[in-house]
C-alpha positions as a Python dict, from the first residue, in 0.01 Angstrom:
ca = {
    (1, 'X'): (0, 0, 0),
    (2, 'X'): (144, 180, 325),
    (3, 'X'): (465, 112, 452),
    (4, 'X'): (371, -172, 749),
    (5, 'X'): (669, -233, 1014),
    (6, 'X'): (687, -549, 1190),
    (7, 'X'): (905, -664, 1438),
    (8, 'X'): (947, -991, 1574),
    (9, 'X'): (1139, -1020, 1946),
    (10, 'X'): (1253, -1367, 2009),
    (11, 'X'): (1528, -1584, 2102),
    (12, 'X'): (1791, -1802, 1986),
    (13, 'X'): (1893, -1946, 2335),
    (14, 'X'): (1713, -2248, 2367),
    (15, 'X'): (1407, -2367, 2338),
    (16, 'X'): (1118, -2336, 2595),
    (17, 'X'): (1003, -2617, 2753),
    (18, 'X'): (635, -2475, 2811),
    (19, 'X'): (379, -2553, 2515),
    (20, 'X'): (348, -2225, 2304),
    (21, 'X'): (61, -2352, 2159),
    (22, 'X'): (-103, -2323, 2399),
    (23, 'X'): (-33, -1987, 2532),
    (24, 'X'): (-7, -1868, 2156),
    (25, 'X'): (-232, -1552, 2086),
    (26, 'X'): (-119, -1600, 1703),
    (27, 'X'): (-332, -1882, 1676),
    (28, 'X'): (20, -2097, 1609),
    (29, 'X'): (226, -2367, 1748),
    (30, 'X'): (545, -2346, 1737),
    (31, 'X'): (800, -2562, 1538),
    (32, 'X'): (1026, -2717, 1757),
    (33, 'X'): (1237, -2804, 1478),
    (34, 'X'): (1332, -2445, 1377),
    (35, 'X'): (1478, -2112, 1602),
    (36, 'X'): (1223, -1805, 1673),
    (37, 'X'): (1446, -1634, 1403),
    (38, 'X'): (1429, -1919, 1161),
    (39, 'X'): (1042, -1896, 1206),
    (40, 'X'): (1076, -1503, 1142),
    (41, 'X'): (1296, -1522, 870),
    (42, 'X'): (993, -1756, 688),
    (43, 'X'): (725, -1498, 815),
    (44, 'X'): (951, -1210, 618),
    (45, 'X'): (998, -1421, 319),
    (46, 'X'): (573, -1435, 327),
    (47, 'X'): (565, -1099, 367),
    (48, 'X'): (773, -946, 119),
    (49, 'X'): (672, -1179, -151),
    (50, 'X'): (290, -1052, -96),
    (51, 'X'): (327, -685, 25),
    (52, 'X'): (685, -625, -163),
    (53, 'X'): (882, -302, -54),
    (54, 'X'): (592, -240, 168),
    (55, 'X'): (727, -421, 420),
    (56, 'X'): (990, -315, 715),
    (57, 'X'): (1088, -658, 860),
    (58, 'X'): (1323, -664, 1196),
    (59, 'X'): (1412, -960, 1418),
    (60, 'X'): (1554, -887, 1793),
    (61, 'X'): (1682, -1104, 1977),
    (62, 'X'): (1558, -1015, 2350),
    (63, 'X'): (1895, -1111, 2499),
    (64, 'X'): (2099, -925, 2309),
    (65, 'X'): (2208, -505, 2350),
    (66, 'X'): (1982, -471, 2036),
    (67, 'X'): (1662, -460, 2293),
    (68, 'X'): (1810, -103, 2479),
    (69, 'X'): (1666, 22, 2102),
    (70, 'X'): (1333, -70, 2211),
    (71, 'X'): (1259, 85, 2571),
    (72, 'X'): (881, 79, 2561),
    (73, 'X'): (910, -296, 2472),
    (74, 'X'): (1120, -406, 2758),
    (75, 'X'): (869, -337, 3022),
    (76, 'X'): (621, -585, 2861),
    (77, 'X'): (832, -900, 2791),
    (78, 'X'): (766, -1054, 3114),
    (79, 'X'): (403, -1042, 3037),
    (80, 'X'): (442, -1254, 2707),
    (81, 'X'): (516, -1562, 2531),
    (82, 'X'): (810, -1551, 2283),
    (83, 'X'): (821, -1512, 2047),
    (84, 'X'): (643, -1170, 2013),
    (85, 'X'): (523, -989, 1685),
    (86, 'X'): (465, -551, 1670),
    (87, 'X'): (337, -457, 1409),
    (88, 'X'): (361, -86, 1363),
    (89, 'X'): (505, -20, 1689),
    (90, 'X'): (211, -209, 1880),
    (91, 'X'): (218, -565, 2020),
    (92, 'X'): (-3, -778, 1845),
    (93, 'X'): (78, -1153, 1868),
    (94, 'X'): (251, -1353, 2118),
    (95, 'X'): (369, -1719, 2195),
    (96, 'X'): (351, -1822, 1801),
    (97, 'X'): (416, -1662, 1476),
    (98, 'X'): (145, -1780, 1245),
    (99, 'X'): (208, -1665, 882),
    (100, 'X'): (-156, -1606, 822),
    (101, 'X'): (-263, -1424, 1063),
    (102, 'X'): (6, -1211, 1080),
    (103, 'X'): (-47, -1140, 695),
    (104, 'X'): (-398, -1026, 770),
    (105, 'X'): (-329, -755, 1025),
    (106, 'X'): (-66, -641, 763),
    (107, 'X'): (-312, -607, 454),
    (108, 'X'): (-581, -450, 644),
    (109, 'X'): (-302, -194, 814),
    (110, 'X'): (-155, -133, 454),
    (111, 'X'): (-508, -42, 291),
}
């Protein structure tokens, strides 16, 4: 399998008050019991346990310095729903992180 890179920008602040489900292009609601990056950090475990070294996982957290590594992200963060999910540089879900979709893109990128 190819190396697949996939980054998920979200937040630790607090939690939105607006549904994500139903702004959610990942086809997922979001727990309200668990942090963007406690979500991620379940999406990664997914991942590496059924694409293995394969995988390139990185969480950001969009208000910390770590986004200034990310420049052509910035621009488009007003436009979305956090949390947001790249996958090999290219913004593919937003508003949810659903484990099984995002596990799709990744198998058919890694073929």
């Amino acid at each position: 399998m190819k190396e697949v890179s996939v980054t998920v920008f979200g937040t630790n602040g607090p939690k939105p008050t607006l549904s994500c489900c139903e702004a959610s292009s990942a086809g997922a609601c979001c727990d309200p019991a668990k942090t963007m990056q406690e979500q991620g950090e379940e999406l990664k475990e997914k991942l590496v346990k059924n694409f293995g070294p394969a995988i390139q996982y990185t969480y950001v957290d969009v208000l910390s310095n770590e986004m200034k590594n990310y420049p052509e992200i910035a621009p488009i963060m007003v436009q979305v729903n956090l949390p947001l999910i790249v996958i090999n540089g290219q913004p593919r879900f937003q508003g949810g992180i659903s484990n099984d979709r995002i596990s799709e893109a990744v198998s058919e990128l890694g073929k």
